[in-house]
Coordinates of C-alpha atoms in Angstrom, one line a residue:
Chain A
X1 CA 4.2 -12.8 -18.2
X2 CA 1.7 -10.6 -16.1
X3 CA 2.6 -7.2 -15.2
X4 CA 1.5 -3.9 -14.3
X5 CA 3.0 -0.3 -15.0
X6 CA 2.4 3.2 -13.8
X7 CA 1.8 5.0 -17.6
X8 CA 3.3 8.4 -16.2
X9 CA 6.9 7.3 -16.7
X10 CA 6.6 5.9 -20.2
X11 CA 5.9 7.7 -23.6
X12 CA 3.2 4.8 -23.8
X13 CA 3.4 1.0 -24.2
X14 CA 4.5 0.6 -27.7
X15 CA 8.2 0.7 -28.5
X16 CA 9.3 4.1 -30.3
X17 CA 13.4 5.0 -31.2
X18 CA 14.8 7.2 -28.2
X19 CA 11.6 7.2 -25.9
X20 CA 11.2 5.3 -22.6
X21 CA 8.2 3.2 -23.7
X22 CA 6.7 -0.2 -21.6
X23 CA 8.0 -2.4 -24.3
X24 CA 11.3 -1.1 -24.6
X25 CA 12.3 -1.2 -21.5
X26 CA 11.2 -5.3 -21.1
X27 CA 13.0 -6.1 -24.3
X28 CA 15.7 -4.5 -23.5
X29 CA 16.0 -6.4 -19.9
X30 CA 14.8 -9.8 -21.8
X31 CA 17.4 -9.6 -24.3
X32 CA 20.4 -9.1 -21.6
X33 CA 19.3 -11.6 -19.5
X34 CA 19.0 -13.9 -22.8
X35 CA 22.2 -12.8 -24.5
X36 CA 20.6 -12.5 -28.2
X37 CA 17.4 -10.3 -29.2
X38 CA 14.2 -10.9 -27.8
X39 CA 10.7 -9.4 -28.7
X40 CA 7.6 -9.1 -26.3
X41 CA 4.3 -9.4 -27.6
X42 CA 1.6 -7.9 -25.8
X43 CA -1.9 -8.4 -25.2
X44 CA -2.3 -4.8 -27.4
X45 CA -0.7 -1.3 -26.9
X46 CA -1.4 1.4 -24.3
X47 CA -1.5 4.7 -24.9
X48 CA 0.6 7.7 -23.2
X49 CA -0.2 8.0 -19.3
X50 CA -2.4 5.1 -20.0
X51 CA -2.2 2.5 -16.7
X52 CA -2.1 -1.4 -16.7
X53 CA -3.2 -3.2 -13.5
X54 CA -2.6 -6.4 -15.3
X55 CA -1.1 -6.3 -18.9
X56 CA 0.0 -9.5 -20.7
X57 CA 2.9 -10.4 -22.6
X58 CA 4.9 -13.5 -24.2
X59 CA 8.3 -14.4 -25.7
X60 CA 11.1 -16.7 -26.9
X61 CA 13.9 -17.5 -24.6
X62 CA 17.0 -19.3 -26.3
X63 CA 17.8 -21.6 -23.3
X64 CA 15.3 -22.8 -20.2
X65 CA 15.5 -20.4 -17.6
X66 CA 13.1 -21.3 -14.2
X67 CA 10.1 -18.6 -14.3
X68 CA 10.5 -17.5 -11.2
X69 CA 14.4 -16.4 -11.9
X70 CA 12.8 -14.7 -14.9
X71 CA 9.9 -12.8 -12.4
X72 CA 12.8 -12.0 -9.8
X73 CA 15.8 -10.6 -12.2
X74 CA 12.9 -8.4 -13.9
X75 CA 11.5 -6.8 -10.7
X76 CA 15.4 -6.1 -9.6
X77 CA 16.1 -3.9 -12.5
X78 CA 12.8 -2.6 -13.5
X79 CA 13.3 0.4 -10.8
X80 CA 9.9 0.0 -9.8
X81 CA 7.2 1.5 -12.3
X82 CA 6.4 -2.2 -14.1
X83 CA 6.4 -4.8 -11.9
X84 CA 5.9 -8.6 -13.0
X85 CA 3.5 -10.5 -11.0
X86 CA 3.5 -13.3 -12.8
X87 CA 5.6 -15.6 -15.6
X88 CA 5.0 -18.9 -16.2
X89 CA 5.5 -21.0 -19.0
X90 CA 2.2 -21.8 -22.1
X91 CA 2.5 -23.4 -25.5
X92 CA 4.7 -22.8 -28.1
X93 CA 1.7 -21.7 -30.1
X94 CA 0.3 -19.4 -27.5
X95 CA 0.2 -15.8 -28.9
X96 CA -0.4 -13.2 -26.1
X97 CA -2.5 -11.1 -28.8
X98 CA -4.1 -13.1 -31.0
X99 CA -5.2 -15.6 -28.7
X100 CA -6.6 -12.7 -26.5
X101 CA -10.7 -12.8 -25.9
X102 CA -11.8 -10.7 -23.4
X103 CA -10.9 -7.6 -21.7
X104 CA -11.6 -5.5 -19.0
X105 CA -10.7 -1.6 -18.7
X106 CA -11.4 0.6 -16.0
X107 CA -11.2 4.6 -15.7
X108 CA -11.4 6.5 -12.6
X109 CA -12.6 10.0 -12.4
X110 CA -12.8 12.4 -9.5
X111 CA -15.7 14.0 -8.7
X112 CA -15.0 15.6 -5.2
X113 CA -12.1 18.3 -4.7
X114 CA -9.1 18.0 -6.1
X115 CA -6.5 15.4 -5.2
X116 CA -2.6 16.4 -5.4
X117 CA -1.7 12.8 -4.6
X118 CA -4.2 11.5 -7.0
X119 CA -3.2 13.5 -10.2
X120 CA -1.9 11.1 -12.2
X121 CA -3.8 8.5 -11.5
X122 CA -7.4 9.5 -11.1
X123 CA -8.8 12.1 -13.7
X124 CA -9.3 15.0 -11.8
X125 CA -13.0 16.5 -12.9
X126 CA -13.9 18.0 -9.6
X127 CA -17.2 18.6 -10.1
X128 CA -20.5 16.6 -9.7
X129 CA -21.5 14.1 -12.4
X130 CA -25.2 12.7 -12.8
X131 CA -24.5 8.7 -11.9
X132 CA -27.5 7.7 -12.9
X133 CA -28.2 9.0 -16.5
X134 CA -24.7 7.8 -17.2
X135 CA -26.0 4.5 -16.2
X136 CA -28.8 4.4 -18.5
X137 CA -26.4 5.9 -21.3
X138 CA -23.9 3.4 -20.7
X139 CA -26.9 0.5 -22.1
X140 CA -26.9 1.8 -25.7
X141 CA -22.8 0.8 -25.5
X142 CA -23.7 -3.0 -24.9
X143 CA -23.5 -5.6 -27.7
X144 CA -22.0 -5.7 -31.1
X145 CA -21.9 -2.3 -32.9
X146 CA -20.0 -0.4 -35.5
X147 CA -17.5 1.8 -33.3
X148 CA -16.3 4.0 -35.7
X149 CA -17.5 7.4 -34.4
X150 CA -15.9 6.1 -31.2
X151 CA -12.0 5.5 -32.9
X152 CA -9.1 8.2 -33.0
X153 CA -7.7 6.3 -35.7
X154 CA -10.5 6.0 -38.6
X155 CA -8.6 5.6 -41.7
X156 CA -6.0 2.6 -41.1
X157 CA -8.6 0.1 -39.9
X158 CA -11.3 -1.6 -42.0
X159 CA -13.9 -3.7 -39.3
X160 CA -15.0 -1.1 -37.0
X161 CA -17.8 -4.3 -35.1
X162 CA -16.7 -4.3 -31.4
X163 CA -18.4 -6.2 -28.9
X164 CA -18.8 -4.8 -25.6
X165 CA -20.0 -7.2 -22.9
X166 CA -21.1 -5.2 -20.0
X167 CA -20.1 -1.7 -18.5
X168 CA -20.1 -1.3 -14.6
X169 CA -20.4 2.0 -13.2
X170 CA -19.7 2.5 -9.3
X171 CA -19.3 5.7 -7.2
X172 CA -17.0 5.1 -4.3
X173 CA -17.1 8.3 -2.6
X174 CA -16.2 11.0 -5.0
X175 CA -14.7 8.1 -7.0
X176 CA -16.2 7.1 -10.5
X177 CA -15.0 4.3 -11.6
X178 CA -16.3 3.0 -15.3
X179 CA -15.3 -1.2 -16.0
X180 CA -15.8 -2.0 -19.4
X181 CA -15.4 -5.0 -20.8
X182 CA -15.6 -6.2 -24.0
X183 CA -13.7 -8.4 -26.9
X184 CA -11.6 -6.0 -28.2
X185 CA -11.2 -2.1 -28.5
X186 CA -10.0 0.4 -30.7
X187 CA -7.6 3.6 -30.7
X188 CA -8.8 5.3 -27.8
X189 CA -12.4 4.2 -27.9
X190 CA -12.7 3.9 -24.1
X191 CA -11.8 7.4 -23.8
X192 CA -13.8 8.1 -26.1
X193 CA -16.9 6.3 -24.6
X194 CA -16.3 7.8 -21.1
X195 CA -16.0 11.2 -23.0
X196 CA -19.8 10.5 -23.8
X197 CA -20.8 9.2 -20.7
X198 CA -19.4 12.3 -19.3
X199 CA -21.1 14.8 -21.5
X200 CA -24.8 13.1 -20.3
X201 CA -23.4 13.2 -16.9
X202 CA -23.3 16.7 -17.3
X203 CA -26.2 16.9 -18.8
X204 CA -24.9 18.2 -21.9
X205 CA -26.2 15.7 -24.2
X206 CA -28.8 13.8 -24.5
X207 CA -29.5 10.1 -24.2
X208 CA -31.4 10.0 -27.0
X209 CA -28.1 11.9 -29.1
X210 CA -26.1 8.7 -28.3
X211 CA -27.5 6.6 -31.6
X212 CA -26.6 9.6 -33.5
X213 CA -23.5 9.9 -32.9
X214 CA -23.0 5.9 -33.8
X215 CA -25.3 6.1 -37.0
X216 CA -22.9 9.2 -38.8
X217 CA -19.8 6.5 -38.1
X218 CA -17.4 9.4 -37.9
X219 CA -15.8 11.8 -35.3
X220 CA -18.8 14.5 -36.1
X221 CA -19.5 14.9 -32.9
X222 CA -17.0 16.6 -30.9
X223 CA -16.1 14.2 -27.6
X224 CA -14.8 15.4 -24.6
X225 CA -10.9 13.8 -24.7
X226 CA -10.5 12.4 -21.4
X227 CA -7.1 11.9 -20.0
X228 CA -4.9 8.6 -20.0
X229 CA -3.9 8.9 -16.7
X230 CA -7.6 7.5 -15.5
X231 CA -7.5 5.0 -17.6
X232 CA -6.2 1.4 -16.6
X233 CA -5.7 -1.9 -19.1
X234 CA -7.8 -4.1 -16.2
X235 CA -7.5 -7.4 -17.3
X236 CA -6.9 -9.5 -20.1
X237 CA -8.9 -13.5 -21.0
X238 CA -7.7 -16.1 -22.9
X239 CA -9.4 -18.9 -24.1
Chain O
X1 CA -3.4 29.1 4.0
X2 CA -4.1 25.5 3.7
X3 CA -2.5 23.4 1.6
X4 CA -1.7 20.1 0.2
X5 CA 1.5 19.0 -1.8
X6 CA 2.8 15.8 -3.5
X7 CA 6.4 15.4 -1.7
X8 CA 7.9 14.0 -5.1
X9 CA 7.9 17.2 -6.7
X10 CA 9.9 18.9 -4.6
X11 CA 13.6 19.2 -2.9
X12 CA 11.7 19.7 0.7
X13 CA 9.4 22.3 1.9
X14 CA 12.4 25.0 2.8
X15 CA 13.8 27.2 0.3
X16 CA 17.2 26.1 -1.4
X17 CA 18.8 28.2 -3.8
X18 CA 18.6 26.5 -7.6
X19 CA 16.2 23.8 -6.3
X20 CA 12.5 23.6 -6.6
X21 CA 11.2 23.4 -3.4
X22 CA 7.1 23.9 -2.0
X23 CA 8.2 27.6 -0.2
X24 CA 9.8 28.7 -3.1
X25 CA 7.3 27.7 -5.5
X26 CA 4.5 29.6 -3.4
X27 CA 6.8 32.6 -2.4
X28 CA 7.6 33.2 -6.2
X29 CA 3.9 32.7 -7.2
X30 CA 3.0 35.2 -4.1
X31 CA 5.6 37.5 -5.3
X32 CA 4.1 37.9 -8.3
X33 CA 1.0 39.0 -7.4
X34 CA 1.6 41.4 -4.7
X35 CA 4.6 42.9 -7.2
X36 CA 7.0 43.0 -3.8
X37 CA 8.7 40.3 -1.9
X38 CA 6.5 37.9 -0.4
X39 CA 7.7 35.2 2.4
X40 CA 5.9 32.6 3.8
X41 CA 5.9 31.0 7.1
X42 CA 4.9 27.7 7.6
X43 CA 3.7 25.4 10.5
X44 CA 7.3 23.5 9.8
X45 CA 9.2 21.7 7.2
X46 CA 9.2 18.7 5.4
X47 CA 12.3 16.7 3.9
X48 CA 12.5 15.8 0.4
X49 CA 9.5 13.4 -0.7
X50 CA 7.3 13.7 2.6
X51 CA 3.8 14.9 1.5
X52 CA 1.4 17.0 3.1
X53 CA -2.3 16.4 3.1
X54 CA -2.9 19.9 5.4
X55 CA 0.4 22.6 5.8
X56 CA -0.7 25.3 7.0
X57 CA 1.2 28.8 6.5
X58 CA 1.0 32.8 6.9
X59 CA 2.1 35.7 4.8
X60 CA 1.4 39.1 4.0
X61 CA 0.4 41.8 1.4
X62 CA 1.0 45.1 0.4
X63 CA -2.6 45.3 -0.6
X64 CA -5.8 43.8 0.5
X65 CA -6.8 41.2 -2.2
X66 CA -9.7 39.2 -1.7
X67 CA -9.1 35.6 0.2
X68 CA -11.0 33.8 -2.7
X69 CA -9.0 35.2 -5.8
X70 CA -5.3 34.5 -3.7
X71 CA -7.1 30.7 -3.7
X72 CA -8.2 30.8 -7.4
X73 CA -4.8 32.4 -8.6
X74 CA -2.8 30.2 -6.8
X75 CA -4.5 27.3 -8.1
X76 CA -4.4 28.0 -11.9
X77 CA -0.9 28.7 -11.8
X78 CA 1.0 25.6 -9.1
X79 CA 0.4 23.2 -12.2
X80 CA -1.3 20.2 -10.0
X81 CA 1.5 19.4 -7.4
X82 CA 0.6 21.5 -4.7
X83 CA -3.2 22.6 -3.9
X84 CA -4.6 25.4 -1.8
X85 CA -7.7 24.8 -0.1
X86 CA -8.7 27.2 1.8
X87 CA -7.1 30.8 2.6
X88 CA -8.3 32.8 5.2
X89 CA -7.6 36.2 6.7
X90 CA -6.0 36.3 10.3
X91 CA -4.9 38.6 13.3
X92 CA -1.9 40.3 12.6
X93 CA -0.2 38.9 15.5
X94 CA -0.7 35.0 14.0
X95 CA 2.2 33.4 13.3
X96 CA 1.4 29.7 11.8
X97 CA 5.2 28.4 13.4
X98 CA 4.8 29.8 16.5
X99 CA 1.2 29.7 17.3
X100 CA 0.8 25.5 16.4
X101 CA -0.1 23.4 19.5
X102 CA -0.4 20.2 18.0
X103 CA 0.6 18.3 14.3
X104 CA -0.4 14.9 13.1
X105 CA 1.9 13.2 11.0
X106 CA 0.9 9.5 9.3
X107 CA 3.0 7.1 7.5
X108 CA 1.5 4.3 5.7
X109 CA 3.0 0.7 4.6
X110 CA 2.1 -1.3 2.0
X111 CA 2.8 -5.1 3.5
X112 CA 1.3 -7.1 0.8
X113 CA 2.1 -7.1 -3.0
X114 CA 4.5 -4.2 -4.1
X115 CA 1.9 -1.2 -6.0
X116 CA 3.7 0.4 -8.6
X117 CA 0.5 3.0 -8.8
X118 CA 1.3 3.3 -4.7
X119 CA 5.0 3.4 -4.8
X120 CA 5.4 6.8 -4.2
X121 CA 2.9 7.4 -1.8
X122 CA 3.0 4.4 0.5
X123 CA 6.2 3.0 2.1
X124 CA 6.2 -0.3 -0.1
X125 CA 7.6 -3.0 2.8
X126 CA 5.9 -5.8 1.1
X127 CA 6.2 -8.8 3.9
X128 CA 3.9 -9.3 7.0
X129 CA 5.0 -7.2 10.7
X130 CA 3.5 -8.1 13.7
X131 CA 1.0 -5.1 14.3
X132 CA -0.4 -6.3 17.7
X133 CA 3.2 -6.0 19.1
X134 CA 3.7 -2.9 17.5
X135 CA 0.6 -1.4 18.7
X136 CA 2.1 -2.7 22.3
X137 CA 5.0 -0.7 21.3
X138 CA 3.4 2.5 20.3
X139 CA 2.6 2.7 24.1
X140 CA 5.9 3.8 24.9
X141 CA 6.3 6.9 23.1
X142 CA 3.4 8.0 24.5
X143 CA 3.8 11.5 26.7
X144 CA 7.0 13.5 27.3
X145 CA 10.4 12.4 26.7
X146 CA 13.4 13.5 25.7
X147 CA 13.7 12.4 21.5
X148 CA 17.1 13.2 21.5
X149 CA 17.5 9.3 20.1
X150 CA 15.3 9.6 17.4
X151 CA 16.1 12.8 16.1
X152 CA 18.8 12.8 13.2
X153 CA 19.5 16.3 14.2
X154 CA 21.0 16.0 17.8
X155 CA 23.9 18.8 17.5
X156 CA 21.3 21.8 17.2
X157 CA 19.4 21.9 19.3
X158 CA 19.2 22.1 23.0
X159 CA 15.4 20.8 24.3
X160 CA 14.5 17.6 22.9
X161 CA 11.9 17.1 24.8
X162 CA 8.5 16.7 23.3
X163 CA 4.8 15.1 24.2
X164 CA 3.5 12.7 22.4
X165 CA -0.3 12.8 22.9
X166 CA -1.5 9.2 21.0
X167 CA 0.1 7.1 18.1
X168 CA -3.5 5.1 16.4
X169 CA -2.6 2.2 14.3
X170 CA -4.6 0.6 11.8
X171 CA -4.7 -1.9 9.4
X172 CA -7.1 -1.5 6.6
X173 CA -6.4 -4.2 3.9
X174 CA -2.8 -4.8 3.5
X175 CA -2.0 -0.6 4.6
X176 CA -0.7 -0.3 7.7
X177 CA -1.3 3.6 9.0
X178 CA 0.1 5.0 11.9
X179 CA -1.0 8.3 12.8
X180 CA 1.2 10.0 15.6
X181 CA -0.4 13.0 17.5
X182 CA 2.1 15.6 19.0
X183 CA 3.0 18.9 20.2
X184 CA 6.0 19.0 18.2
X185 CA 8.4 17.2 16.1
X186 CA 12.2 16.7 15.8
X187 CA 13.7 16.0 12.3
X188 CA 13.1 13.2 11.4
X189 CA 11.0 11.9 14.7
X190 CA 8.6 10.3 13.2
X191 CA 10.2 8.2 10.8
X192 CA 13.1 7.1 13.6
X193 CA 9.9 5.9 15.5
X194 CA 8.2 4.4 12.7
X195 CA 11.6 2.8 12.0
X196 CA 11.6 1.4 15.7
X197 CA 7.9 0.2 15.6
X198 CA 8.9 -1.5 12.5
X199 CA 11.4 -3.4 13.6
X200 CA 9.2 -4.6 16.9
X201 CA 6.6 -5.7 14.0
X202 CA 9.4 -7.7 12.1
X203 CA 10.3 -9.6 15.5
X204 CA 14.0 -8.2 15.5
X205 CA 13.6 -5.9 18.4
X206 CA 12.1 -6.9 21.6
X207 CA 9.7 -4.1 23.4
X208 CA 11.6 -4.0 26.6
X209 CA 15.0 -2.6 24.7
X210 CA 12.6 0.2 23.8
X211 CA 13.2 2.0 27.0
X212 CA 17.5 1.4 26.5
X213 CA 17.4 3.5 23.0
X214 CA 15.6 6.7 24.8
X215 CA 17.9 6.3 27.8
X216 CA 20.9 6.0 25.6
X217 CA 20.1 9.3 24.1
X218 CA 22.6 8.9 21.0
X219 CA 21.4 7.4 17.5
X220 CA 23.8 4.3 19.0
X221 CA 20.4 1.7 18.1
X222 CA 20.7 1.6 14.1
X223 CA 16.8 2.5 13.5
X224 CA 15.8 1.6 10.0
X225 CA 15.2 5.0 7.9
X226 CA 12.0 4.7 6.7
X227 CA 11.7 6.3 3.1
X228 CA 10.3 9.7 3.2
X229 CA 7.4 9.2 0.8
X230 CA 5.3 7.2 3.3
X231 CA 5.0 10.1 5.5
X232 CA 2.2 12.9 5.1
X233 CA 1.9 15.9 7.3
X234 CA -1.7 15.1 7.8
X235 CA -2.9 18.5 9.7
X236 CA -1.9 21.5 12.2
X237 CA -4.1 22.7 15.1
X238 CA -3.3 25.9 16.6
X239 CA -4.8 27.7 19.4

């Protein structure tokens, strides 16, 4: 199943007792429509506010139902912030998560006036933002690297290796947007990067800070926190 | 003052008792700072969910305080939903109602794939409408007539008539925007004849009946209600 969802009306992706989360709200549709409990499992999580142009999920049904029944009962009850553009059928082995490669996210900052319409779905910095240090910042991200100083969530992982593939970085009018892709990420380490990438944009660090900050492999170094609502799960490759 | 305002947010521009609504919001705001009553007179209303990219409205002080800090003030304390851009002194006389020659309103449609990021902001119609016939259309609301059929309103008010000065419409993508330029506008004028155009560009109302519904002048023609958060109040020119 494909689908995207508009982070601002859910306490993130990842089911939680008594919140409205991403997750929740599919299982709970799944399991009606399949009479007996069903699980999603997703490409990975999302945080709060966090966007997803094109998320991935798969389940279990009990009996056959046609994929496009499945697609059409989903997008009548899901009141309109997910919307499935796509189920179809894969092997019984596939695993949405595990089988995962590749993926792409983007963030989207503002750097002209402010936008009322744009609030929650562009971050709204407002001020100018030097495109092309950021650039050359964004080189010493690429390839395999211990990303440790970049990850909210140091103590419950062990392999901190990341391999980021390329980041893009476009200015569309007053419109940064960041692509990143790469083969996996942790907690928040795309905010985190963009953080970075920000703070040389503003010329308040230095390029030449950036292997620092990767060498003490903690959160030392005090990163701006950017906020979800830029940020958008892009796309997701299997093998 | 010029300002901007997500429609969601709000029950309406106008001032309900109990409700949160853009006037209130900025009277109590304006209150507070000049520590006496403040009301505020705007260019016109808009219903529930219709946004405004440029409202324009007049108040006044007790004291004289500096057009930049009202700005700044305002701004740190609307919490994102409605943005002042500009405030500037004027005449006494000015009256931002009275004194307005001219409005553009748009309303946009989203006829491909539904956005969830877009669903409050464009009209999400999601099939194919004809726009070369209802650019043909558009013709016919051009100048003065009397609205009295597209105005949802018809008991109150005695002159209906209004001049319509041009109605642009554009494709870009799959976002159709019609941008209707006028002297003045009944409730709900523009999204009776957005309704109209509509069903021209859907092939289920033929051009020449055009001319029957404004001679008719009753809502007998069922025009589709477009929903409110396509529309934008896009700006206000006054002599």
């Amino acid at each position: 199943m494909t689908f995207s969802y508009d982070g601002n009306d859910f306490n993130g992706y990842q089911k939680q007792k008594n919140l409205k989360t991403v997750q929740g709200v599919l299982e709970k549709k799944l399991t009606e429509l399949n009479k007996s409990k069903v699980i999603i499992q997703a490409s990975g999580r999302t945080d709060k506010n966090v966007h997803a142009m094109c998320q991935k999920a798969h389940f279990d049904l009990d009996n056959k139902i046609p994929c496009s029944n499945i697609k059409r009962y989903l997008n009548r009850l899901l009141n309109g912030s997910i919307y499935v553009s796509n189920v179809e059928e894969v092997p019984g082995k596939f695993h949405a998560r595990y089988d995962c490669i590749k993926k792409e996210y983007r963030y989207y900052i503002n750097t002209g006036s402010y936008d009322v319409f744009k609030r929650n779905y562009i971050y709204q910095y407002n001020k100018n933002l030097e495109i092309d240090k950021m650039n050359k910042a964004s080189k010493l991200f690429l390839g395999t690297h211990n990303f440790k100083s970049f990850c909210n969530d140091s103590k419950e992982r062990t392999n901190f290796d990341r391999t980021i593939e390329s980041i893009t970085i476009n200015k569309i009018n007053d419109i940064i947007e960041i692509s990143i892709v790469g083969n996996g990420f942790l907690k928040q380490m795309v905010r985190n990067i963009v953080g970075v990438l920000i703070h040389v944009g503003e010329n308040k660090l230095d390029i030449s800070k950036i292997n620092d900050i990767f060498y003490k492999q903690t959160r030392s170094y005090n990163i701006k926190s950017v906020p979800g609502c830029g940020l958008y799960l892009w796309n997701v490759w299997y093998r």
